[in-house]
Coordinates of C-alpha atoms (C1' of nucleotides) in Angstrom, one line a residue:
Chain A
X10 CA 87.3 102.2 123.9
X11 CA 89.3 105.2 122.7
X12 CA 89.5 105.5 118.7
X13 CA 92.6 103.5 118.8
X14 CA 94.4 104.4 115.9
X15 CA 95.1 101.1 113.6
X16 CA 98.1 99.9 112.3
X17 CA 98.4 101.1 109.0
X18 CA 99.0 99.1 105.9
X19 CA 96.1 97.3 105.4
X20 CA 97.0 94.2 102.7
X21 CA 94.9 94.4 99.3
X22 CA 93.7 91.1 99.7
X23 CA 92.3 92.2 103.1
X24 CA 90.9 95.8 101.8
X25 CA 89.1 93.6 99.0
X26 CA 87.6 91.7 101.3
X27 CA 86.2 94.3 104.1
X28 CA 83.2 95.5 101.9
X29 CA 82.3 91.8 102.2
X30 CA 82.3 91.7 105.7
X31 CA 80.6 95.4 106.0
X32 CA 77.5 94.3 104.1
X33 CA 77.2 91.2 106.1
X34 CA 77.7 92.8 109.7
X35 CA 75.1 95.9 108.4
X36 CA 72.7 92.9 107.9
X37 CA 73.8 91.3 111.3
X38 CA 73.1 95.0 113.0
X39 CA 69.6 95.7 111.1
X40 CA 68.8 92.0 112.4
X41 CA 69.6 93.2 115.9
X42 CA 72.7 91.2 116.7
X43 CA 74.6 93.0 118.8
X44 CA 77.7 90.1 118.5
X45 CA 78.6 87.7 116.4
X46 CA 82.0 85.6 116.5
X47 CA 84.3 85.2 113.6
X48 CA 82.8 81.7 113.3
X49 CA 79.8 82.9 112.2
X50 CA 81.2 86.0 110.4
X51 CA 83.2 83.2 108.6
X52 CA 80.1 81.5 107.7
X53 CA 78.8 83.7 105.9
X54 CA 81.1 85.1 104.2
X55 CA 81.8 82.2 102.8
X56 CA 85.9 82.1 104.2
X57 CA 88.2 80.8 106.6
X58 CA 87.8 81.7 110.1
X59 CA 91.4 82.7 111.1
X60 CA 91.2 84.6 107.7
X61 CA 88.2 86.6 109.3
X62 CA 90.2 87.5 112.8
X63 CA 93.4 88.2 110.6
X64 CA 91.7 90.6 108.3
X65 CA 90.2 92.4 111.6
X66 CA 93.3 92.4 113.3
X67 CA 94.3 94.6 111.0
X68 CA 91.8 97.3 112.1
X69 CA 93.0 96.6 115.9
X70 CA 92.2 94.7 118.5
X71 CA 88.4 94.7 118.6
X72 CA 87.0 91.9 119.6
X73 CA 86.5 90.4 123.5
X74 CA 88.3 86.8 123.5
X75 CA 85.3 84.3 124.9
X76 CA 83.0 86.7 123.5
X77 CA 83.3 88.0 119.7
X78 CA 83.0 91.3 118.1
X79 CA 80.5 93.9 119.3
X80 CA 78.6 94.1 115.4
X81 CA 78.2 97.8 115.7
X82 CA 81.4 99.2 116.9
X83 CA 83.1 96.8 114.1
X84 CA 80.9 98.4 111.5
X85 CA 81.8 101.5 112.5
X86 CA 85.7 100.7 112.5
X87 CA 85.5 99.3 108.8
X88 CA 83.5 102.2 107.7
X89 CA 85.7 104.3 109.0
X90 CA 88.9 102.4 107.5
X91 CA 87.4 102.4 104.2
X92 CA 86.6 106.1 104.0
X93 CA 83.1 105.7 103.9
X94 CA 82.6 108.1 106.9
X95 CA 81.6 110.7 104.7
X96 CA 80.1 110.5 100.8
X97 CA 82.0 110.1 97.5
X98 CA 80.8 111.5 94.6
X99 CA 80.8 109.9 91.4
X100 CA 80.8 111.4 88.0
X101 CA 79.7 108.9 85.5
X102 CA 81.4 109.1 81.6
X103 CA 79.4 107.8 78.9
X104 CA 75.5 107.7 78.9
X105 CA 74.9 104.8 77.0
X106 CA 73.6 101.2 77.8
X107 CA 76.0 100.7 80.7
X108 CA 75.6 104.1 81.9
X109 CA 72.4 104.4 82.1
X110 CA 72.0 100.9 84.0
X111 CA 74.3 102.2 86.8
X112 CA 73.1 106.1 87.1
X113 CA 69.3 104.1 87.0
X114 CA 70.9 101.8 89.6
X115 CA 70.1 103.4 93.1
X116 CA 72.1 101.3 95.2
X117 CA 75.0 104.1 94.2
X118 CA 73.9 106.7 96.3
X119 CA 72.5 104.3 98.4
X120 CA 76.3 103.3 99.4
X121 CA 77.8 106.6 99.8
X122 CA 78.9 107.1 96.1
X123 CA 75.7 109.7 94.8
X124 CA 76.0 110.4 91.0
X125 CA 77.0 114.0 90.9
X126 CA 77.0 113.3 87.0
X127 CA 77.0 112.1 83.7
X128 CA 78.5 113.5 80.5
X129 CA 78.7 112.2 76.9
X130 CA 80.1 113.2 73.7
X131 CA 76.6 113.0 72.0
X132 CA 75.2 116.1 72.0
X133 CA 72.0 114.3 71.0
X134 CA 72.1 112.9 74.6
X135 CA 72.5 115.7 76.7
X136 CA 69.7 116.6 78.3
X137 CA 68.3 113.8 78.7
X138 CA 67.5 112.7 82.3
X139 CA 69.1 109.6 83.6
X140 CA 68.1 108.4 87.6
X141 CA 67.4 111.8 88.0
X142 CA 70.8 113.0 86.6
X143 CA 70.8 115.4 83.7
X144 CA 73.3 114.1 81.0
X145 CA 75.7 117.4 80.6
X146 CA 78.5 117.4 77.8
X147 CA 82.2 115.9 78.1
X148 CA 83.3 119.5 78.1
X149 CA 81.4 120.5 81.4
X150 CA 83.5 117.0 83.1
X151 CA 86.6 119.9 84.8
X152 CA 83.8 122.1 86.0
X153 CA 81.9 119.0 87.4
X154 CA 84.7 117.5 89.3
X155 CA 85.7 120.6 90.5
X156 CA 82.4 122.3 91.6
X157 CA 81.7 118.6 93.3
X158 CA 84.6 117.5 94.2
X159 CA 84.8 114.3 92.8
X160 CA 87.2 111.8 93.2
X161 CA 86.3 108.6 91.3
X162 CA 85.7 108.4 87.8
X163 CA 83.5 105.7 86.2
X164 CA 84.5 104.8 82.4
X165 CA 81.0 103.7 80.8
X166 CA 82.1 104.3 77.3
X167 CA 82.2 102.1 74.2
X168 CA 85.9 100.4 74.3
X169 CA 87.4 103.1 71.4
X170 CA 86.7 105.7 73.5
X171 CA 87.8 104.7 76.8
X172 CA 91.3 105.5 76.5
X173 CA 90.3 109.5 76.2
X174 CA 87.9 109.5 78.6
X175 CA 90.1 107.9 81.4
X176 CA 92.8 111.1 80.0
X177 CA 89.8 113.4 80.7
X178 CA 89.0 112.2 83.8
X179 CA 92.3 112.6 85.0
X180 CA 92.9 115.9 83.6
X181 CA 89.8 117.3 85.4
X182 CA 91.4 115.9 88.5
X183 CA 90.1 112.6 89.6
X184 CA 92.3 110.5 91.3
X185 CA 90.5 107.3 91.0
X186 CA 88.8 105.6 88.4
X187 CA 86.2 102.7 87.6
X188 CA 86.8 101.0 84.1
X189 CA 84.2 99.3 82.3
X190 CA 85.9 99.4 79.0
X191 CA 87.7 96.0 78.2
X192 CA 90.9 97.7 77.6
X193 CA 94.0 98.2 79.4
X194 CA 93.9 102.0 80.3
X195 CA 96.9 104.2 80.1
X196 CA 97.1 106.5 83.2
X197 CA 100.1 108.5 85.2
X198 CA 100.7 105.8 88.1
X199 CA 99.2 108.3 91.0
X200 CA 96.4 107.5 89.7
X201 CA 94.2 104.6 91.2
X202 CA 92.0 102.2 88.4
X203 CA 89.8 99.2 89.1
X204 CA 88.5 97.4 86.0
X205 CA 85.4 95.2 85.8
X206 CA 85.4 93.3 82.4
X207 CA 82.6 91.0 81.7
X208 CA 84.2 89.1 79.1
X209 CA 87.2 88.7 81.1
X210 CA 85.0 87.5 84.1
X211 CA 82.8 84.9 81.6
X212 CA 86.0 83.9 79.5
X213 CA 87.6 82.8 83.1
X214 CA 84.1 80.7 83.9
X215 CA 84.5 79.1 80.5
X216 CA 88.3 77.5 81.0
X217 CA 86.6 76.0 84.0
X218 CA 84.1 74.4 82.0
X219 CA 86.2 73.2 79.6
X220 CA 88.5 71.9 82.0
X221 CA 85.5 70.3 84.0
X222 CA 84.9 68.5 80.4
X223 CA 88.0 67.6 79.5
X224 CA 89.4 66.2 83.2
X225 CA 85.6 64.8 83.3
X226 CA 86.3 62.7 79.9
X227 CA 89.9 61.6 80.7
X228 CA 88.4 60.2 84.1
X229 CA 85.1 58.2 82.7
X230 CA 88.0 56.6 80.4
X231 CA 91.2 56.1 82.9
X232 CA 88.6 55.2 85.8
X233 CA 84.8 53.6 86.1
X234 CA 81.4 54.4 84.8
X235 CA 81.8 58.3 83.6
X236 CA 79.6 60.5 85.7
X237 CA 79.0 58.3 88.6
X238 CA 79.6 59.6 92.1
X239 CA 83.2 60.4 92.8
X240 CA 86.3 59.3 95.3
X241 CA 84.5 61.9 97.1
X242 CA 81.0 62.4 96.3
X243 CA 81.0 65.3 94.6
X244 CA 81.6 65.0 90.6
X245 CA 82.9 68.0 88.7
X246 CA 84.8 68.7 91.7
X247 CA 86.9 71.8 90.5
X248 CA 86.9 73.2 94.4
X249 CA 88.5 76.6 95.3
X250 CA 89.8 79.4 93.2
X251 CA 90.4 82.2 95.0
X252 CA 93.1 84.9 93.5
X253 CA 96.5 85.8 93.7
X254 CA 98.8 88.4 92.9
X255 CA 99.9 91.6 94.8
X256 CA 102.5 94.0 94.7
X257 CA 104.2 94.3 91.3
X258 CA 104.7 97.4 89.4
X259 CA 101.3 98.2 88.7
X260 CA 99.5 96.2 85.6
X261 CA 95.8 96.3 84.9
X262 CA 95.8 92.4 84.4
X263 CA 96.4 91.6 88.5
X264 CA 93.1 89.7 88.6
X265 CA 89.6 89.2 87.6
X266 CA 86.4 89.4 89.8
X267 CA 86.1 87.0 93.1
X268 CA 86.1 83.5 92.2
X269 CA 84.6 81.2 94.8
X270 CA 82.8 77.9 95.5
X271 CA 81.2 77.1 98.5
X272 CA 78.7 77.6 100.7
X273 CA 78.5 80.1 103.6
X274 CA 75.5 80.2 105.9
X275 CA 72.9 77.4 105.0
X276 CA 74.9 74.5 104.9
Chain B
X24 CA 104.0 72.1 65.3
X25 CA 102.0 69.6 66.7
X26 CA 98.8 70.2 68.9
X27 CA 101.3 69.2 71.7
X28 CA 99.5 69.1 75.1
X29 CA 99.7 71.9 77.1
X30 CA 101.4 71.3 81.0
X31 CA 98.0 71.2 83.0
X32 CA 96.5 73.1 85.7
X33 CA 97.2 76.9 85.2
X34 CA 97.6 79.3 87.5
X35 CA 94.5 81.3 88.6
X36 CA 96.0 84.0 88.2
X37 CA 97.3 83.1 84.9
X38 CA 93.6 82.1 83.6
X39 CA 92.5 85.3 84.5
X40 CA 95.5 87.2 82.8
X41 CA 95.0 85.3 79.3
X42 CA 91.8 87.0 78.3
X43 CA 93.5 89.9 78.3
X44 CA 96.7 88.9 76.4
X45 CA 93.7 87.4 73.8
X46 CA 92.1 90.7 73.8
X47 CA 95.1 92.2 72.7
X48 CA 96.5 89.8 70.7
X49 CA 93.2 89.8 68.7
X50 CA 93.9 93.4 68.1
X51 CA 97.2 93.1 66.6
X52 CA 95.8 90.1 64.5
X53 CA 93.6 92.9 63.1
X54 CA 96.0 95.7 62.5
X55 CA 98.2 92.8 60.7
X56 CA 101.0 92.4 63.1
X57 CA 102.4 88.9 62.7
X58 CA 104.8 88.6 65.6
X59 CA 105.1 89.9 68.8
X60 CA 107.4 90.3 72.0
X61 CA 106.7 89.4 75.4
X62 CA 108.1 92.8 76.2
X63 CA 105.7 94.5 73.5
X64 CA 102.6 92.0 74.9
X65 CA 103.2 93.2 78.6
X66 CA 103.4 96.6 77.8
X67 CA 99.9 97.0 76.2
X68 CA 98.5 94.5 78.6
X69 CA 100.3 96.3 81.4
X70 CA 102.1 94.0 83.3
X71 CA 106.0 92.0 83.8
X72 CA 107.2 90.5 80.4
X73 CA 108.8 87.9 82.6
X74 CA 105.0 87.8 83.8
X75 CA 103.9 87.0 80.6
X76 CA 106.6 84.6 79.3
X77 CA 105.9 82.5 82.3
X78 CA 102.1 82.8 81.6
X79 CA 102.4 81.9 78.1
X80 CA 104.7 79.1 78.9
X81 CA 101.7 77.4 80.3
X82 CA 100.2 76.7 77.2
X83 CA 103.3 75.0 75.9
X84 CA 106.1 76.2 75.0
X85 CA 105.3 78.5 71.4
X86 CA 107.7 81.3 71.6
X87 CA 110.3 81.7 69.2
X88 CA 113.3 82.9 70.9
X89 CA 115.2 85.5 69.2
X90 CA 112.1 86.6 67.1
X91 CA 108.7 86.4 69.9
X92 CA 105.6 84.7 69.5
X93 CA 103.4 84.3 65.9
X94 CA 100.3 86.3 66.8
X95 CA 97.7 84.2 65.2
X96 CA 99.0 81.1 66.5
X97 CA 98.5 82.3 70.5
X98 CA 95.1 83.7 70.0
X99 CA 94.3 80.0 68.9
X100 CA 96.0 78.3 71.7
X101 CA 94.4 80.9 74.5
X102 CA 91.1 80.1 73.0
X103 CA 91.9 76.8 73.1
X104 CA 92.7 76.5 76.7
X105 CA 90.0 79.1 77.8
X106 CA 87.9 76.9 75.9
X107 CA 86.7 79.8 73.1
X108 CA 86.5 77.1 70.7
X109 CA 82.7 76.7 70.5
X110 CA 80.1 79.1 71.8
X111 CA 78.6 79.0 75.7
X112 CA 75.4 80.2 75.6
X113 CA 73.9 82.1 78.7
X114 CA 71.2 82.5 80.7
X115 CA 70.3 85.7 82.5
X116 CA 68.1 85.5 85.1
X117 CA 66.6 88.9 86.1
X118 CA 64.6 91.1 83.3
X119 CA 65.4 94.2 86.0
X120 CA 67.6 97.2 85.2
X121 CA 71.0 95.4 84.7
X122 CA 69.2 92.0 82.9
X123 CA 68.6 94.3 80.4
X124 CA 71.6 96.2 79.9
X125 CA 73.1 92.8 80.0
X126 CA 70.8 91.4 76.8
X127 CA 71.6 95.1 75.4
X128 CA 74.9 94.6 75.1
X129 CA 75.7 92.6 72.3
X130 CA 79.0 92.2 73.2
X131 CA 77.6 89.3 74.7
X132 CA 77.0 87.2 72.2
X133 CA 79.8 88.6 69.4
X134 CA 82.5 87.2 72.6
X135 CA 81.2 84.1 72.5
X136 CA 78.6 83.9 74.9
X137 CA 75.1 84.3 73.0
X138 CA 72.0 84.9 75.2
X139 CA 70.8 81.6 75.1
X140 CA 67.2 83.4 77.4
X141 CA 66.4 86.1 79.7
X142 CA 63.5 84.9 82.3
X143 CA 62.1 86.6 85.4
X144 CA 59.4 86.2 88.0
X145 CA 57.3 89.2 87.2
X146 CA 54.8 87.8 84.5
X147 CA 54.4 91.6 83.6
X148 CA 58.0 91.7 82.0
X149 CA 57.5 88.0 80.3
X150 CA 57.2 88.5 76.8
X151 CA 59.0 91.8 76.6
X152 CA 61.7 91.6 74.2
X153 CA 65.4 92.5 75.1
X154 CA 68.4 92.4 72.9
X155 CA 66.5 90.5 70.5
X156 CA 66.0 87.9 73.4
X157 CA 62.2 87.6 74.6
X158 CA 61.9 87.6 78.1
X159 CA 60.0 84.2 79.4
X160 CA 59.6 82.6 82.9
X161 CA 61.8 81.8 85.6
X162 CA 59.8 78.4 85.5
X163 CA 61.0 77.7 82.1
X164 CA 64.5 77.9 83.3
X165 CA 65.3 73.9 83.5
X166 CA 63.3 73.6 80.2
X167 CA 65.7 76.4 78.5
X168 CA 69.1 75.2 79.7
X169 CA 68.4 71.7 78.9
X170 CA 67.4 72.5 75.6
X171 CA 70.0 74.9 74.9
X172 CA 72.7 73.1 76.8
X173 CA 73.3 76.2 79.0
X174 CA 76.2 75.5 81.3
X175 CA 76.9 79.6 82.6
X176 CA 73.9 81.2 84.5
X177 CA 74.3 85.2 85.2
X178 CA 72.4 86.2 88.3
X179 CA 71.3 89.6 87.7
X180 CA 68.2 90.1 90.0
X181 CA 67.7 92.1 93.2
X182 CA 70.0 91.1 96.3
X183 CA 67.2 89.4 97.7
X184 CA 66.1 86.9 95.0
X185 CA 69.5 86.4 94.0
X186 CA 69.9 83.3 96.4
X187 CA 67.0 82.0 95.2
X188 CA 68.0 82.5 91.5
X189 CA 71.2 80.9 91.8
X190 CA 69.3 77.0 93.2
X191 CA 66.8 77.1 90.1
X192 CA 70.0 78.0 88.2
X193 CA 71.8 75.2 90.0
X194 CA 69.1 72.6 89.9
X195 CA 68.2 73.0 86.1
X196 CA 71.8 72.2 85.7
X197 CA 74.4 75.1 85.6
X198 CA 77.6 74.8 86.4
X199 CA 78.6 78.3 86.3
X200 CA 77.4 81.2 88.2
X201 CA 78.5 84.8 87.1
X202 CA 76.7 86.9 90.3
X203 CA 76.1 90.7 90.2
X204 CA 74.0 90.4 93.1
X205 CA 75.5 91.8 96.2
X206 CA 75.5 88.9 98.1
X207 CA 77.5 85.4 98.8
X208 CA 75.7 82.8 97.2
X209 CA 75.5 79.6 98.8
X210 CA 75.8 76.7 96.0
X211 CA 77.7 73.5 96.0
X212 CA 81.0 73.5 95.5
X213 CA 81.1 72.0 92.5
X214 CA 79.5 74.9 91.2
X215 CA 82.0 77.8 90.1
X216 CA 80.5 81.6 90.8
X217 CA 82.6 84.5 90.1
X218 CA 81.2 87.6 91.8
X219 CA 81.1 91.4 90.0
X220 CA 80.2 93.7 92.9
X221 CA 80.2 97.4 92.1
X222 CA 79.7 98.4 95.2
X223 CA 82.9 96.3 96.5
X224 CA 84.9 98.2 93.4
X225 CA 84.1 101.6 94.5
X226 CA 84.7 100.8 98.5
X227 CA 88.0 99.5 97.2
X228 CA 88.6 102.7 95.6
X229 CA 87.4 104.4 98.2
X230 CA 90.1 103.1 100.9
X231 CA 92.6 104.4 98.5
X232 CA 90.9 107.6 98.3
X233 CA 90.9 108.2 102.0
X234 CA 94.2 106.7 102.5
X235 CA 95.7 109.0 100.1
X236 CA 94.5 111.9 102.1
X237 CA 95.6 110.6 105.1
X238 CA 99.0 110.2 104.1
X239 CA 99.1 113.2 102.3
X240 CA 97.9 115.5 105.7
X241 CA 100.5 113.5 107.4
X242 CA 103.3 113.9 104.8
X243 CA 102.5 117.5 104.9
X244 CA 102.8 117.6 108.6
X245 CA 105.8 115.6 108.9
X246 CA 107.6 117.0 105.4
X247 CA 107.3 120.4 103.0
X248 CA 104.9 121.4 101.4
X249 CA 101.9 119.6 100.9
X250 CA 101.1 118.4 97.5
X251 CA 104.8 120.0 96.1
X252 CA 106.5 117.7 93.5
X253 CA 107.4 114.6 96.4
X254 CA 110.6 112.8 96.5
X255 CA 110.1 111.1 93.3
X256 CA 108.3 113.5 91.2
X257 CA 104.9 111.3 91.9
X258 CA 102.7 113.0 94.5
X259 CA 99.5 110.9 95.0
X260 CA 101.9 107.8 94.4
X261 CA 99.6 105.0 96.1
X262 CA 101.5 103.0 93.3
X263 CA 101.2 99.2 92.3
X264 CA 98.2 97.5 94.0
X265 CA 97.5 94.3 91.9
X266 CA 95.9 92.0 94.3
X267 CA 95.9 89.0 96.2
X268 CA 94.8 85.5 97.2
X269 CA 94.8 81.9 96.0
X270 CA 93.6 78.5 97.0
X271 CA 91.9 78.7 100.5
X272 CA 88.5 76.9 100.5
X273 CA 86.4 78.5 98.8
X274 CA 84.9 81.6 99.8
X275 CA 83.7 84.4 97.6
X276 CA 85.3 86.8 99.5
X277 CA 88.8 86.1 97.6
X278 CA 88.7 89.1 95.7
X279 CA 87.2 92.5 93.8
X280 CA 88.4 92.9 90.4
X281 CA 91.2 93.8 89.0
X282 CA 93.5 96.6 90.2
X283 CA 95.9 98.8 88.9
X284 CA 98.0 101.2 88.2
X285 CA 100.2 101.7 85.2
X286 CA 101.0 102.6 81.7
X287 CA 100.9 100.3 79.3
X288 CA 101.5 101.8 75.9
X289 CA 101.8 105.2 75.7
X290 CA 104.6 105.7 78.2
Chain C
dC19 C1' 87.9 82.6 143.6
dC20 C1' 88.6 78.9 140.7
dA21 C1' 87.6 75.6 137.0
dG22 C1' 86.1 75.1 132.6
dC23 C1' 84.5 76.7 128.3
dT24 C1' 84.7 79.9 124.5
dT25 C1' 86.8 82.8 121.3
dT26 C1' 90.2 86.1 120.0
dG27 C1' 94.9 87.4 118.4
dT28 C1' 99.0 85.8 116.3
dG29 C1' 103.4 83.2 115.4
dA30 C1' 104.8 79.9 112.2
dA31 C1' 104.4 76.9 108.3
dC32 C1' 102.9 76.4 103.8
dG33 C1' 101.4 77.6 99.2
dT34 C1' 101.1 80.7 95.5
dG35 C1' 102.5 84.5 92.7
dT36 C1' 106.0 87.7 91.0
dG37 C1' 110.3 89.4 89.0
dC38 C1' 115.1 89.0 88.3
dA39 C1' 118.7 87.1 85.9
dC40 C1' 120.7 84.2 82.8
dG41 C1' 121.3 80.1 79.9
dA42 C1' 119.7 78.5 75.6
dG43 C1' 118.0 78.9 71.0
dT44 C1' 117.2 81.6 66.6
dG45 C1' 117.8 84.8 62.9
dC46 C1' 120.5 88.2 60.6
dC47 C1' 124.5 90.3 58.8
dT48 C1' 129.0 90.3 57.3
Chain D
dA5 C1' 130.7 80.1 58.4
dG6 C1' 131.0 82.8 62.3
dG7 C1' 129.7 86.3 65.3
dC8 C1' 126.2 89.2 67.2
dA9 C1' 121.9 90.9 68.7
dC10 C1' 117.7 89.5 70.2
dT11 C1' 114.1 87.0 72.8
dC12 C1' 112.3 83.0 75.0
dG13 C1' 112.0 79.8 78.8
dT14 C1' 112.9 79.0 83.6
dG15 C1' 115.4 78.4 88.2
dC16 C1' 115.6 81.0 92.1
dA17 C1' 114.7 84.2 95.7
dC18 C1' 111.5 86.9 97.6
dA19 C1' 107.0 88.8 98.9
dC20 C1' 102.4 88.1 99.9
dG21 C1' 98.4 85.5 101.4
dT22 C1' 96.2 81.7 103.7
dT23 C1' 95.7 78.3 107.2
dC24 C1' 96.8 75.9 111.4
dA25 C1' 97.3 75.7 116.0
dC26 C1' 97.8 77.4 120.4
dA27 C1' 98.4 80.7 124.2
dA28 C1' 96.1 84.5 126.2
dA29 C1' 92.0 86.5 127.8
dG30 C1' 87.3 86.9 129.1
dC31 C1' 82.9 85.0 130.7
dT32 C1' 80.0 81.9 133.5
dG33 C1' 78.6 79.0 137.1
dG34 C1' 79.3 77.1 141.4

DNA sequence: CCAGCTTTGTGAACGTGTGCACGAGTGCCT
DNA sequence: AGGCACTCGTGCACACGTTCACAAAGCTGG
């Protein structure tokens, strides 16, 4: 089992998806399962089977036909195609509500992504001591990154001052950024961004719900007694979601979070 | 100009574009613009303007051609179809770190979606007051979201509980699951659960940040000298990324958020 | 060593999403 | 009134992602 070297490539939609499977065969490993088949892998994490075996296919050719994947060596492979072989510190901008949740948050360093810091504009906020992080000012963000070597920048501010701090993260030389903000950020295309919007996230739950009500209403009226069971049992039926999108030229608005409906493990 | 039915079933992908054309659009409204171009929309939302023509076309068609489309008029048919028209109270469960940034943040309820209760397990955070919400029960659950007619339920406890959260969530009669928990909930399919999963995000980013290296080493190997301006002027270029992923089953594992990679206004 | 069972790896079909290119309206200016 | 510049709406081709279905491969028992 020589450290094959992988085909390269790897599709978003299958890079998205290999944290999922990570946290689940980490469980699977502290459990003591030593195998586990793309069946199962499948089942709990809530998709398709041949999806599974494609996604790891990507990696290479890891798994024993009649058998399954060996749960440790497969951990190992995805850690190690994800770059989580070694830490990635984080500098976190903005040290108010949202910030302090995620520098109070453990589960970053937890994961491989320690806090190396936090700034703010606020002077009245430096100082203070956040998850163990001393708030230090915007200013001291270059000197941060550098000293550390950080790579990923988290944007915690309020939305008016996103914009700038995303320009500040980049000039101090992060390559990679986390948005918060709900706005569209303006950066040179080298660089990387990932936003996670709330509002986007509950805005896209409500259209389901008002389409649940309004398909709901023009049934009870076209068909039977509104609200009894179904053609198929199951009422409000709106079943999958998933995502789409890929390439493009770039565009903040790809997606949203995961969407999803079903039901992995317990049946 | 009629209140002429929208064509049906959007797009996923659409759905989870139009909060951010609303976002923006709801900004010019402010600053007075009247009309606007598809090519002026996708540039500060950062995407195609054929992208957006074809989105907007969903709602019916309520363009102008020649001229664009009249501001105020689209922010009332996205709301319409996202189903903005009335408020969606919420229900957090989980009083923990992120429960109460969650209640914190008023941009909750200003968006639409007004804490409707906080509860918890630990009888030594009931009564605590967040966000002007006042923490009760996790046994009071059915009684709140009947009473409030709560149909969205955030899950914002520790991994472990979150499971457990999500069936009282289910059985007192949500519909709609927003889940920061790191795990994949298992709920009937009816039910619709969007994931946000920091830890996901920044693995995402991650991949990026060790594929970037990799590439780089190799181009340096293979090419001049590493990091000098590349072919095209972009060094780090890891480009578009947007993301992928549609029907399918179900499965939580569809997505992470939303990538990127762009400039949207500011050129 | 062979038969039979299990499970992987992947070719191919299908569905979805994106972006180009252009026809079709609309408003403005002369 | 006519021409021109502009912008929408959309057909089409292409790219990407998902799923099926099956051959290949490995294990087990006799």
């Amino acid at each position: 089992m020589p450290t094959e070297r992988p085909r390269r490539r790897i599709p978003e939609a299958t890079v998205a998806r290999l944290p999922v499977y990570l946290r689940i065969l980490s469980e699977q490993a502290e459990e003591e399962v030593e195998s586990i088949s793309s069946d199962r892998l499948a089942e709990l994490a809530g998709v398709n089977a041949a999806k599974v075996r494609k996604d790891l296919s990507y990696l290479g050719s890891y798994g024993t036909r009649g058998v399954g994947y060996e749960v440790a060596y497969l951990v190992y492979q995805i850690r190690r195609e994800l770059g989580l072989t070694h830490d990635w510190p984080v500098v976190i901008v903005g040290a108010g509500n949202l910030g302090q949740a995620l520098a109070g948050y453990g589960g970053f360093g937890e994961r491989g992504f320690p806090v190396a810091g936090i700034v703010d504009v606020d002077p009245g906020k430096v100082g203070t001591v956040l998850g163990g992080v001393r708030v230090r000012h915007i200013d001291e963000l270059s000197q941060i990154v550098q000293s550390k070597r950080v790579n990923i920048g988290v944007v915690a501010t309020p939305t008016a001052a996103a914009q700038d701090a995303a320009e500040r993260l980049v000039r101090a030389g992060v390559t990679s950024i986390l948005n918060f903000a709900p706005v569209v950020l303006s950066v040179p295309r080298s660089i990387e961004v990932r936003k996670v919007d709330l509002a986007v996230e509950l805005q896209i739950l409500s259209y389901h719900e008002q389409r649940r009500a309004t398909t709901s209403t023009l049934r009870s009226v076209a068909g039977g007694i509104g609200g009894g069971p179904g053609t198929n049992g199951q009422v409000g039926q709106v079943g999958q979601v998933g995502q789409g999108g890929q390439g493009g030229q770039g565009g903040q608005v790809g997606l949203g979070g995961t969407a999803a409906t079903s039901r992995p493990a317990s049946a």
